[in-house]
Coordinates of C-alpha atoms (C1' of nucleotides) in Angstrom, one line a residue:
Chain A
M1 CA 84.3 108.8 83.4
S2 CA 81.6 107.0 81.6
I3 CA 77.8 106.9 81.2
N4 CA 76.8 104.3 83.6
S5 CA 75.4 100.9 82.5
R6 CA 71.8 102.0 83.5
F7 CA 71.3 103.2 80.0
A8 CA 72.5 99.9 78.4
V9 CA 70.3 97.9 80.8
A10 CA 67.3 100.1 80.3
V11 CA 67.5 99.5 76.5
H12 CA 68.0 95.8 77.2
I13 CA 64.8 95.7 79.3
L14 CA 62.7 97.6 76.8
A15 CA 64.0 95.5 73.9
L16 CA 63.2 92.3 75.8
L17 CA 59.7 93.5 76.6
A18 CA 59.1 94.3 73.0
L19 CA 60.5 90.9 71.9
E20 CA 58.4 88.8 74.2
G21 CA 55.3 90.8 74.1
R22 CA 53.9 89.5 77.5
P23 CA 54.3 90.6 81.1
L24 CA 57.8 89.9 82.4
S25 CA 58.8 89.8 86.0
S26 CA 61.9 91.6 87.3
K27 CA 63.2 88.1 88.2
Y28 CA 62.8 86.9 84.6
I29 CA 64.4 90.1 83.2
A30 CA 67.2 89.8 85.6
G31 CA 67.9 86.3 84.3
S32 CA 68.4 87.8 80.8
V33 CA 70.5 90.8 81.9
N34 CA 72.4 88.6 84.4
T35 CA 72.0 90.7 87.5
N36 CA 69.9 91.1 90.7
P37 CA 66.1 91.6 90.3
V38 CA 66.3 94.7 92.5
V39 CA 68.7 96.3 90.0
I40 CA 66.0 95.7 87.3
R41 CA 63.2 97.0 89.5
R42 CA 65.1 100.2 90.1
I43 CA 65.4 100.9 86.4
L44 CA 61.9 99.7 85.7
S45 CA 60.7 102.2 88.3
L46 CA 62.3 105.0 86.2
L47 CA 60.8 103.6 83.0
S48 CA 57.4 103.4 84.6
K49 CA 57.5 106.9 85.9
A50 CA 58.5 108.0 82.4
G51 CA 55.5 106.2 80.9
F52 CA 57.4 103.6 78.9
V53 CA 56.2 100.6 80.8
D54 CA 53.1 99.5 82.7
T55 CA 53.5 97.2 85.7
Q56 CA 51.1 94.8 87.2
L57 CA 51.4 93.3 90.7
G58 CA 50.5 89.8 91.8
V59 CA 50.6 86.3 90.2
E60 CA 51.3 86.4 86.5
G61 CA 52.1 90.1 86.8
G62 CA 55.2 92.0 85.6
S63 CA 55.9 94.7 83.2
T64 CA 54.8 95.4 79.6
L65 CA 55.6 98.2 77.1
A66 CA 53.2 101.1 77.6
R67 CA 54.0 102.5 74.1
P68 CA 54.7 100.9 70.7
A69 CA 58.5 100.2 70.4
E70 CA 58.6 102.3 67.3
T71 CA 57.8 105.4 69.3
I72 CA 60.4 105.0 72.0
T73 CA 63.7 106.6 70.9
L74 CA 67.0 105.8 72.5
L75 CA 67.3 109.5 73.4
E76 CA 64.2 109.3 75.5
V77 CA 65.6 106.3 77.3
Y78 CA 69.0 108.0 77.7
N79 CA 67.3 111.1 79.3
V80 CA 65.4 108.9 81.7
S81 CA 68.4 106.8 82.8
E82 CA 71.0 109.6 83.0
Q83 CA 70.8 112.8 85.0
G84 CA 73.0 115.8 85.2
Q85 CA 75.4 117.1 82.6
L86 CA 77.5 114.8 80.4
F87 CA 80.6 117.1 80.7
A88 CA 81.5 118.4 84.1
L89 CA 82.9 121.9 84.4
H90 CA 85.3 122.9 87.1
S91 CA 84.4 121.6 90.5
N92 CA 85.5 124.9 92.1
Q93 CA 84.7 128.3 90.6
P94 CA 87.8 129.5 88.8
N95 CA 89.5 132.8 89.9
P96 CA 87.3 135.7 88.8
L97 CA 90.3 138.0 88.9
C98 CA 91.9 136.1 86.1
P99 CA 90.6 136.9 82.6
C100 CA 90.8 133.2 81.6
G101 CA 89.2 132.1 84.9
R102 CA 86.5 134.6 84.7
N103 CA 85.4 133.7 81.1
I104 CA 86.2 130.1 80.4
K105 CA 83.1 128.6 81.8
P106 CA 80.6 130.1 79.3
T107 CA 83.1 129.3 76.5
L108 CA 83.3 125.7 77.5
L109 CA 79.6 125.4 78.0
T110 CA 78.9 126.4 74.5
V111 CA 81.1 123.7 73.0
F112 CA 80.0 121.1 75.5
Q113 CA 76.3 121.8 74.7
K114 CA 77.0 121.5 71.0
A115 CA 78.8 118.2 71.4
E116 CA 76.1 116.8 73.6
A117 CA 73.5 117.8 71.1
A118 CA 75.3 116.0 68.4
L119 CA 75.4 112.9 70.5
E120 CA 71.7 113.2 71.4
G121 CA 70.9 113.7 67.7
I122 CA 72.2 110.2 66.9
L123 CA 70.3 108.7 69.9
A124 CA 67.1 110.4 68.7
E125 CA 67.4 108.5 65.4
A126 CA 67.1 105.0 66.8
T127 CA 64.1 103.4 68.4
I128 CA 63.6 100.3 70.5
A129 CA 62.0 98.8 67.5
D130 CA 65.3 99.3 65.6
V131 CA 67.1 97.5 68.4
V132 CA 64.7 94.7 68.3
Q133 CA 65.0 94.4 64.5
D134 CA 68.7 94.3 64.8
I135 CA 68.6 91.6 67.4
E136 CA 66.1 89.5 65.4
A137 CA 68.4 89.7 62.3
Q138 CA 71.3 88.4 64.4
V139 CA 69.1 85.6 65.7
Q140 CA 68.1 84.6 62.1
S141 CA 71.7 84.4 61.1
Q142 CA 72.4 82.1 64.1
L143 CA 69.8 79.4 63.1
Chain B
M1 CA 77.5 110.0 85.3
S2 CA 79.6 112.6 83.7
I3 CA 82.9 113.3 82.0
N4 CA 85.1 114.4 84.8
S5 CA 86.4 117.9 85.2
R6 CA 89.9 117.0 84.0
F7 CA 88.9 117.8 80.5
A8 CA 87.5 121.3 81.4
V9 CA 90.7 121.9 83.5
A10 CA 93.0 120.7 80.7
V11 CA 91.4 123.2 78.3
H12 CA 91.6 125.9 80.9
I13 CA 95.4 125.2 81.3
L14 CA 96.1 125.2 77.6
A15 CA 94.1 128.4 77.0
L16 CA 95.9 130.1 79.8
L17 CA 99.3 129.1 78.5
A18 CA 98.2 130.4 75.1
L19 CA 96.9 133.7 76.5
E20 CA 100.0 134.5 78.6
G21 CA 102.7 133.2 76.2
R22 CA 105.3 132.7 78.9
P23 CA 106.2 129.8 81.2
L24 CA 103.6 129.4 84.0
S25 CA 104.2 127.4 87.1
S26 CA 101.7 124.9 88.4
K27 CA 101.2 127.2 91.4
Y28 CA 100.3 130.1 89.1
I29 CA 97.9 128.0 87.0
A30 CA 96.3 126.6 90.2
G31 CA 95.6 130.2 91.2
S32 CA 93.6 130.7 88.0
V33 CA 91.8 127.4 88.1
N34 CA 91.3 127.7 91.9
T35 CA 92.6 124.3 93.0
N36 CA 95.7 122.6 94.3
P37 CA 99.0 122.8 92.3
V38 CA 99.2 119.0 92.4
V39 CA 95.9 118.7 90.6
I40 CA 97.4 120.9 87.9
R41 CA 100.7 119.0 87.7
R42 CA 98.8 115.7 87.3
I43 CA 97.0 117.1 84.3
L44 CA 100.1 118.9 83.0
S45 CA 101.9 115.5 83.1
L46 CA 99.2 114.1 80.8
L47 CA 99.5 117.1 78.5
S48 CA 103.3 116.9 78.5
K49 CA 103.3 113.1 77.6
A50 CA 101.0 113.9 74.7
G51 CA 103.3 116.6 73.4
F52 CA 101.0 119.6 74.0
V53 CA 103.3 121.4 76.6
D54 CA 107.0 121.7 77.4
T55 CA 108.0 122.0 81.0
Q56 CA 111.1 123.6 82.5
L57 CA 112.4 123.0 86.0
G58 CA 113.9 125.5 88.3
V59 CA 113.6 129.2 89.0
E60 CA 111.5 131.0 86.3
G61 CA 110.5 127.6 85.1
G62 CA 107.1 126.3 84.3
S63 CA 105.1 125.1 81.3
T64 CA 104.6 126.5 77.8
L65 CA 102.7 125.4 74.8
A66 CA 104.7 123.0 72.7
R67 CA 102.5 123.5 69.6
P68 CA 100.6 126.4 68.2
A69 CA 97.2 126.8 69.8
E70 CA 95.6 126.7 66.3
T71 CA 96.8 123.1 65.9
I72 CA 95.4 121.7 69.2
T73 CA 91.9 120.5 68.8
L74 CA 89.6 119.9 71.8
L75 CA 89.2 116.4 70.6
E76 CA 92.9 115.8 71.2
V77 CA 92.6 117.3 74.6
Y78 CA 89.5 115.2 75.3
N79 CA 91.3 112.0 74.3
V80 CA 94.2 112.8 76.6
S81 CA 92.1 113.7 79.6
E82 CA 89.6 110.9 79.3
Q83 CA 90.1 107.2 79.1
G84 CA 87.8 104.3 78.5
Q85 CA 84.4 104.2 76.8
L86 CA 81.9 107.0 77.2
F87 CA 79.0 104.6 77.3
A88 CA 79.3 101.6 79.6
L89 CA 77.8 98.4 78.5
H90 CA 76.5 95.8 81.0
S91 CA 78.8 95.2 83.9
N92 CA 78.1 91.5 83.8
Q93 CA 77.9 89.5 80.6
P94 CA 74.1 89.1 79.7
N95 CA 72.7 85.6 79.5
P96 CA 73.9 83.9 76.4
L97 CA 70.9 81.5 76.4
C98 CA 68.6 84.4 75.9
P99 CA 68.3 85.7 72.3
C100 CA 68.2 89.3 73.6
G101 CA 71.0 88.8 76.1
R102 CA 73.2 87.1 73.5
N103 CA 72.8 89.8 70.8
I104 CA 72.2 93.1 72.5
K105 CA 75.8 94.1 73.1
P106 CA 76.9 94.4 69.4
T107 CA 73.7 96.2 68.7
L108 CA 74.2 98.7 71.5
L109 CA 77.9 99.1 70.6
T110 CA 77.0 100.2 67.0
V111 CA 74.8 103.0 68.2
F112 CA 77.1 104.0 71.0
Q113 CA 80.0 104.3 68.7
K114 CA 78.0 106.4 66.3
A115 CA 76.9 108.7 69.0
E116 CA 80.4 109.1 70.4
A117 CA 81.7 109.8 66.9
A118 CA 79.2 112.6 66.5
L119 CA 80.3 114.1 69.8
E120 CA 83.9 113.8 68.8
G121 CA 83.2 115.4 65.5
I122 CA 82.1 118.6 67.3
L123 CA 85.2 118.6 69.5
A124 CA 87.4 118.1 66.5
E125 CA 86.1 121.3 65.0
A126 CA 87.3 123.6 67.9
T127 CA 90.9 124.4 68.8
I128 CA 92.5 126.0 71.8
A129 CA 92.9 129.1 69.6
D130 CA 89.2 129.3 69.2
V131 CA 88.8 129.1 73.0
V132 CA 91.3 131.9 73.5
Q133 CA 89.6 134.0 70.9
D134 CA 86.3 133.5 72.6
I135 CA 87.7 134.5 75.9
E136 CA 89.4 137.6 74.5
A137 CA 86.2 138.7 72.9
Q138 CA 84.5 138.5 76.3
V139 CA 87.3 140.4 78.0
Q140 CA 87.0 143.1 75.4
S141 CA 83.3 143.5 76.1
Q142 CA 84.1 143.8 79.8
L143 CA 86.4 146.9 79.5
Chain C
dT1 C1' 44.2 82.6 102.0
dA2 C1' 48.4 81.6 99.7
dA3 C1' 51.5 82.7 96.2
dA4 C1' 53.7 86.0 93.4
dA5 C1' 55.1 90.4 92.3
dT6 C1' 56.4 95.3 93.0
dG7 C1' 58.6 99.3 95.3
dT8 C1' 61.8 100.9 98.2
dA9 C1' 64.9 101.3 102.3
dA10 C1' 69.2 100.0 104.0
dC11 C1' 73.7 98.3 103.8
dT12 C1' 78.1 96.8 101.6
dA13 C1' 81.9 96.7 98.3
dT14 C1' 84.1 98.8 94.7
dT15 C1' 85.7 102.4 92.0
dA16 C1' 86.8 107.1 90.5
dT17 C1' 87.7 111.8 91.5
dT18 C1' 89.6 115.5 93.9
dG19 C1' 92.3 117.6 97.2
dT20 C1' 96.2 117.4 100.2
dT21 C1' 101.0 116.6 102.3
dA22 C1' 105.4 115.1 101.5
dC23 C1' 109.6 114.5 99.3
dA24 C1' 113.3 113.3 95.9
dT25 C1' 115.1 115.5 91.9
dA26 C1' 116.3 119.0 88.5
dT27 C1' 117.5 123.8 87.2
dT28 C1' 118.6 128.5 87.5
dT29 C1' 120.4 132.5 89.7
dG30 C1' 123.4 135.1 92.6
Chain D
dC1 C1' 128.6 126.3 95.2
dA2 C1' 124.3 127.2 97.7
dA3 C1' 119.7 128.8 97.9
dA4 C1' 115.4 129.2 95.8
dT5 C1' 112.1 127.4 92.7
dA6 C1' 109.8 123.9 90.1
dT7 C1' 108.5 119.5 88.6
dG8 C1' 106.8 114.6 89.1
dT9 C1' 104.9 111.3 91.8
dA10 C1' 103.7 108.6 95.8
dA11 C1' 100.5 108.2 99.5
dC12 C1' 96.5 109.1 101.9
dA13 C1' 91.7 111.0 103.0
dA14 C1' 87.2 112.6 101.8
dT15 C1' 83.4 112.4 98.8
dA16 C1' 80.4 110.5 95.6
dA17 C1' 78.3 107.2 92.4
dT18 C1' 77.4 102.5 91.0
dA19 C1' 76.1 97.9 91.5
dG20 C1' 74.8 94.1 94.2
dT21 C1' 72.3 92.2 98.1
dT22 C1' 68.8 91.4 101.9
dA23 C1' 64.7 92.5 103.8
dC24 C1' 60.0 93.8 104.1
dA25 C1' 55.5 96.2 103.5
dT26 C1' 52.0 96.2 100.1
dT27 C1' 49.2 94.8 96.3
dT28 C1' 47.0 91.6 93.3
dT29 C1' 45.4 87.3 91.4
dA30 C1' 44.2 82.6 91.5

DNA sequence: TAAAATGTAACTATTATTGTTACATATTTG
DNA sequence: CAAATATGTAACAATAATAGTTACATTTTA
């Protein structure tokens, strides 16, 4: 029914890394997100494979941004944290003997792809740096 | 991970009703969609409550469109067949003592709402009549 | 060498979806 | 009126995805 919270958590992680600017452990990040460190490590693993973060083992280790926050769009993060199609088509193949059943899938696919492209267009316009800036503005107003 | 197939099936049902223009039973529709009649009746129940179809009990009964196909947008169908937010935020409340945890939800919400609105804008532009027209064009090319 | 950290496997609990059977109820036709 | 046909919905099973958790091998640094 909904895009899972991995995307929201992935953005949270990247924004936190950008804000603090030093290696953060999965335990520390989990404290901010309020979840288990393994949940964070699972997502960090995706982000690392995608080249968004570098990780360092050992004492004083942790993850840092591998690219400037200005260059990481939310669309890239979305694509890393979600897989598969946003809209599901029929779970079973419709009846090929019915004109509607035989032809509806390509028709739906066209609309679904347009809708998803529109959604992705918005996500492509925002970067992690924008998110950080937004958070910092809120923090300022809270002083 | 994905919008469930209810939406696709709901559009299929409405397009089929528009194409045939006579009362169709859930059993008949299920034959086109290739699923169980109860699955169809569950979705018809949603469509009926939303005022898109009328249903008739008894022999020669079934469902018919309650509104012209030109007036039913895919967005309306989407809103009936889906509930809840498209994007999930964190499942647990992030740490309010962390500047990022305290402020990230409103920031994300703004972007998510913009993205969802863009998606809905595309769905609002297409009607069941457009879907039917598309299917009929394909049928023509198959003769 | 000890401490700290990652990466991942394995398991549980929860939830949503889909398909299925069953049945009470309503409606139409002969 | 009776039989046939439909709906609407409850109940249940199977499947899948998500999130949380424990555990542990491995790596790195101090």
